[in-house]
Tab-separated table of C-alpha atoms in Angstrom:
chain	number	residue	atom	x	y	z
A	1	UNK	CA	66.786	122.217	118.206
A	2	UNK	CA	66.903	118.662	116.974
A	3	UNK	CA	66.467	118.802	113.203
A	4	UNK	CA	65.134	115.255	113.233
A	5	UNK	CA	62.261	116.062	115.607
A	6	UNK	CA	58.623	116.479	114.590
A	7	UNK	CA	58.572	119.950	116.135
A	8	UNK	CA	61.405	121.152	113.913
A	9	UNK	CA	59.670	119.699	110.836
A	10	UNK	CA	56.371	121.435	111.656
A	11	UNK	CA	58.050	124.793	112.349
A	12	UNK	CA	60.073	124.487	109.131
A	13	UNK	CA	56.947	123.789	107.077
A	14	UNK	CA	55.054	126.712	108.657
A	15	UNK	CA	57.916	129.148	108.007
A	16	UNK	CA	58.269	127.885	104.441
A	17	UNK	CA	54.552	128.272	103.762
A	18	UNK	CA	54.548	131.811	105.184
A	19	UNK	CA	57.576	132.825	103.115
A	20	UNK	CA	56.214	131.328	99.887
A	21	UNK	CA	52.763	132.779	100.524
A	22	UNK	CA	54.212	136.220	101.161
A	23	UNK	CA	56.308	136.022	98.003
A	24	UNK	CA	53.324	134.983	95.889
A	25	UNK	CA	51.096	137.683	97.378
A	26	UNK	CA	53.760	140.328	96.774
A	27	UNK	CA	54.228	139.171	93.189
A	28	UNK	CA	50.485	139.201	92.592
A	29	UNK	CA	50.142	142.733	93.928
A	30	UNK	CA	53.115	143.913	91.881
A	31	UNK	CA	51.604	142.463	88.700
A	32	UNK	CA	47.988	143.408	89.427
A	33	UNK	CA	48.121	146.698	87.530
A	34	UNK	CA	49.752	145.073	84.493
A	35	UNK	CA	47.239	142.211	84.580
A	36	UNK	CA	44.357	144.680	84.603
A	37	UNK	CA	45.924	146.568	81.710
A	38	UNK	CA	46.061	143.327	79.725
A	39	UNK	CA	42.430	142.539	80.567
A	40	UNK	CA	41.348	146.029	79.507
A	41	UNK	CA	43.358	145.826	76.270
A	42	UNK	CA	41.752	142.493	75.402
A	43	UNK	CA	38.296	143.988	75.970
A	44	UNK	CA	39.199	146.987	73.809
A	45	UNK	CA	40.365	144.642	71.057
A	46	UNK	CA	37.061	142.761	71.146
A	47	UNK	CA	35.038	145.974	70.977
A	48	UNK	CA	37.031	147.139	67.968
A	49	UNK	CA	36.698	143.730	66.290
A	50	UNK	CA	32.922	144.180	66.205
A	51	UNK	CA	33.490	147.360	64.173
A	52	UNK	CA	35.848	145.382	61.885
A	53	UNK	CA	38.891	147.220	63.246
A	54	UNK	CA	41.853	144.949	63.952
A	55	UNK	CA	44.753	146.801	65.607
A	56	UNK	CA	48.341	145.720	65.148
A	57	UNK	CA	50.087	144.200	68.149
A	58	UNK	CA	50.823	146.890	70.693
A	59	UNK	CA	48.409	149.370	69.083
A	60	UNK	CA	45.183	148.249	70.757
A	61	UNK	CA	44.889	151.030	73.325
A	62	UNK	CA	45.931	153.724	70.844
A	63	UNK	CA	43.424	152.506	68.248
A	64	UNK	CA	40.681	152.199	70.843
A	65	UNK	CA	41.235	155.798	71.890
A	66	UNK	CA	41.335	156.807	68.247
A	67	UNK	CA	38.159	155.065	67.069
A	68	UNK	CA	35.942	154.929	70.155
A	69	UNK	CA	35.110	158.597	70.316
A	70	UNK	CA	32.506	158.282	73.054
A	71	UNK	CA	31.140	155.692	75.467
A	72	UNK	CA	28.058	156.091	77.606
A	73	UNK	CA	25.282	154.200	79.353
A	74	UNK	CA	21.568	154.127	78.606
A	75	UNK	CA	18.528	152.599	80.241
A	76	UNK	CA	15.736	150.591	78.617
A	77	UNK	CA	14.020	153.857	77.649
A	78	UNK	CA	17.058	154.817	75.592
A	79	UNK	CA	17.948	157.655	77.954
A	80	UNK	CA	21.550	158.355	78.870
A	81	UNK	CA	22.462	157.720	82.499
A	82	UNK	CA	24.852	160.197	84.043
A	83	UNK	CA	27.589	159.214	86.483
A	84	UNK	CA	28.348	155.800	85.002
A	85	UNK	CA	31.396	154.543	83.133
A	86	UNK	CA	30.348	152.222	80.316
A	87	UNK	CA	33.660	150.360	80.169
A	88	UNK	CA	33.441	149.324	83.837
A	89	UNK	CA	29.903	147.952	83.768
A	90	UNK	CA	29.637	144.211	84.505
A	91	UNK	CA	27.597	143.065	81.512
A	92	UNK	CA	27.369	139.509	82.867
A	93	UNK	CA	25.641	140.753	86.020
A	94	UNK	CA	23.433	143.210	84.140
A	95	UNK	CA	22.235	140.507	81.733
A	96	UNK	CA	20.593	138.689	84.660
A	97	UNK	CA	18.510	141.687	85.723
A	98	UNK	CA	15.093	142.689	84.440
A	99	UNK	CA	15.420	144.822	81.315
A	100	UNK	CA	14.112	147.961	83.005
A	101	UNK	CA	16.744	147.680	85.744
A	102	UNK	CA	19.821	147.323	83.549
A	103	UNK	CA	22.708	149.663	82.859
A	104	UNK	CA	23.319	149.342	79.113
A	105	UNK	CA	26.783	150.305	77.804
A	106	UNK	CA	27.178	151.881	74.374
A	107	UNK	CA	30.449	152.472	72.521
A	108	UNK	CA	30.300	155.066	69.768
A	109	UNK	CA	32.926	154.317	67.144
A	110	UNK	CA	33.951	156.690	64.372
A	111	UNK	CA	35.802	154.936	61.565
A	112	UNK	CA	38.501	156.379	59.333
A	113	UNK	CA	35.942	157.304	56.663
A	114	UNK	CA	33.837	159.195	59.219
A	115	UNK	CA	31.128	156.540	59.463
A	116	UNK	CA	29.687	156.195	62.968
A	117	UNK	CA	28.919	152.793	64.490
A	118	UNK	CA	27.318	151.925	67.810
A	119	UNK	CA	28.742	148.871	69.550
A	120	UNK	CA	26.671	146.996	72.121
A	121	UNK	CA	27.890	144.191	74.425
A	122	UNK	CA	26.103	140.846	74.806
A	123	UNK	CA	26.556	138.032	77.336
A	124	UNK	CA	24.997	134.598	77.707
A	125	UNK	CA	25.540	130.882	78.252
A	126	UNK	CA	26.852	128.235	75.885
A	127	UNK	CA	27.110	124.486	76.396
A	128	UNK	CA	30.047	124.448	78.809
A	129	UNK	CA	30.290	127.993	80.086
A	130	UNK	CA	29.752	131.684	79.365
A	131	UNK	CA	29.720	133.169	75.887
A	132	UNK	CA	29.870	136.868	75.101
A	133	UNK	CA	30.497	139.350	72.347
A	134	UNK	CA	29.845	142.738	70.800
A	135	UNK	CA	27.501	143.781	67.992
A	136	UNK	CA	28.121	146.946	65.962
A	137	UNK	CA	25.236	148.821	64.345
A	138	UNK	CA	25.171	151.411	61.591
A	139	UNK	CA	23.993	154.853	62.637
A	140	UNK	CA	20.483	154.028	61.403
A	141	UNK	CA	20.112	151.781	64.463
A	142	UNK	CA	18.789	148.826	62.514
A	143	UNK	CA	21.562	147.409	60.319
A	144	UNK	CA	24.305	145.288	61.849
A	145	UNK	CA	27.728	146.386	60.656
A	146	UNK	CA	29.794	143.681	62.339
A	147	UNK	CA	29.918	141.270	65.254
A	148	UNK	CA	32.420	139.532	67.486
A	149	UNK	CA	31.811	136.500	69.704
A	150	UNK	CA	33.955	134.653	72.226
A	151	UNK	CA	33.590	131.795	74.685
A	152	UNK	CA	35.195	130.338	77.778
A	153	UNK	CA	35.065	126.613	77.154
A	154	UNK	CA	33.006	125.538	74.148
A	155	UNK	CA	34.019	122.378	72.286
A	156	UNK	CA	36.810	122.929	69.708
A	157	UNK	CA	35.546	122.378	66.174
A	158	UNK	CA	31.930	122.615	67.330
A	159	UNK	CA	30.552	125.343	69.618
A	160	UNK	CA	33.939	127.083	69.708
A	161	UNK	CA	33.396	128.007	66.049
A	162	UNK	CA	31.335	131.009	67.158
A	163	UNK	CA	34.616	132.894	67.554
A	164	UNK	CA	35.518	132.334	63.890
A	165	UNK	CA	34.804	134.934	61.173
A	166	UNK	CA	32.875	132.298	59.202
A	167	UNK	CA	30.179	132.587	61.848
A	168	UNK	CA	30.327	136.234	62.900
A	169	UNK	CA	30.590	137.567	59.338
A	170	UNK	CA	27.084	136.256	58.641
A	171	UNK	CA	25.648	139.022	60.810
A	172	UNK	CA	26.852	141.840	58.562
A	173	UNK	CA	23.923	143.592	56.900
A	174	UNK	CA	21.235	141.872	58.965
A	175	UNK	CA	18.317	143.974	60.179
A	176	UNK	CA	16.841	144.019	63.687
A	177	UNK	CA	13.732	146.014	62.775
A	178	UNK	CA	11.397	144.153	60.435
A	179	UNK	CA	8.082	145.695	59.424
A	180	UNK	CA	8.232	148.005	62.406
A	181	UNK	CA	8.951	145.233	64.898
A	182	UNK	CA	12.183	144.724	66.796
A	183	UNK	CA	13.511	141.223	66.279
A	184	UNK	CA	17.129	140.339	67.135
A	185	UNK	CA	18.818	138.154	64.542
A	186	UNK	CA	18.004	134.470	65.059
A	187	UNK	CA	20.561	131.675	64.887
A	188	UNK	CA	18.934	128.658	63.258
A	189	UNK	CA	19.817	125.182	62.074
A	190	UNK	CA	21.300	125.129	58.581
A	191	UNK	CA	18.531	125.096	55.992
A	192	UNK	CA	15.894	126.347	58.436
A	193	UNK	CA	14.168	129.723	58.647
A	194	UNK	CA	12.468	131.510	61.567
A	195	UNK	CA	8.692	131.337	61.492
A	196	UNK	CA	8.067	135.035	62.107
A	197	UNK	CA	10.296	136.391	59.342
A	198	UNK	CA	13.163	137.953	61.276
A	199	UNK	CA	16.646	137.988	59.801
A	200	UNK	CA	18.740	134.945	60.647
A	201	UNK	CA	22.136	133.282	60.316
A	202	UNK	CA	23.094	129.625	60.127
A	203	UNK	CA	24.082	127.996	63.396
A	204	UNK	CA	27.207	125.959	63.997
A	205	UNK	CA	27.007	122.442	62.606
A	206	UNK	CA	27.224	120.073	65.571
A	207	UNK	CA	27.059	122.995	68.005
A	208	UNK	CA	23.295	123.193	68.453
A	209	UNK	CA	23.287	124.159	72.123
A	210	UNK	CA	25.933	126.845	71.643
A	211	UNK	CA	24.037	128.204	68.624
A	212	UNK	CA	20.837	128.377	70.653
A	213	UNK	CA	22.845	130.089	73.382
A	214	UNK	CA	23.968	132.791	70.950
A	215	UNK	CA	20.402	133.294	69.745
A	216	UNK	CA	19.095	133.566	73.309
A	217	UNK	CA	21.970	135.900	74.219
A	218	UNK	CA	21.139	138.278	71.376
A	219	UNK	CA	17.464	138.280	72.290
A	220	UNK	CA	18.131	138.888	75.989
A	221	UNK	CA	20.854	141.505	75.597
A	222	UNK	CA	19.808	143.446	72.497
A	223	UNK	CA	16.080	143.741	73.223
A	224	UNK	CA	16.637	146.230	76.110
A	225	UNK	CA	18.401	148.498	73.578
A	226	UNK	CA	15.321	148.649	71.339
A	227	UNK	CA	14.325	152.214	72.177
A	228	UNK	CA	17.902	153.454	71.996
A	229	UNK	CA	18.415	151.899	68.555
A	230	UNK	CA	15.066	153.215	67.401
A	231	UNK	CA	16.053	156.724	68.513
A	232	UNK	CA	19.057	156.687	66.169
A	233	UNK	CA	16.802	156.843	63.113
A	234	UNK	CA	14.502	159.554	64.435
């Protein structure tokens, strides 16, 4: 075949594309299990961070298995749902459903001193993309022990500050039941206070939309857990 002909060029390109595509597909399949392991380990690390546990490099899975003594799913009535795996639930998808239709994951964490914490996932929208996190509660179901937040594309130095301890540490000790009412912690502009008396934290300076996103996320994702959290103190 004439190597200078258009036919040869087209055949060469097709063969090259097939070979490269096959190689990439094979590599992707070979690495798929490892990629999923990395994704799972990152999620485990985030869950533990809400309980103020920070594993050393390479110890994430071991520490998760050590501290997270039980995980389960509840509904909006606070009742456990059999046949579900909490870790595999798509919180992003669940957050868009009506509260009474959601599968609500719970991670029960037992710390080194024997204290039990309940870690709940949250998911919402920031300025430029999704935001998410985990909130850990004391076993009384009302006091926040710790929190962790992350984002996909918030502005560095502004909305992206939600992932910093300076923001998340404010949630420690806040109460979600006030005078018998369930009120998720509000995120407000510095110097402001909520009108109905719920606990609050200061928002990110210059990150108003992201701060409002966190506040809305907590309201949307924690409210369906109200009966479950209430049951912990009964």
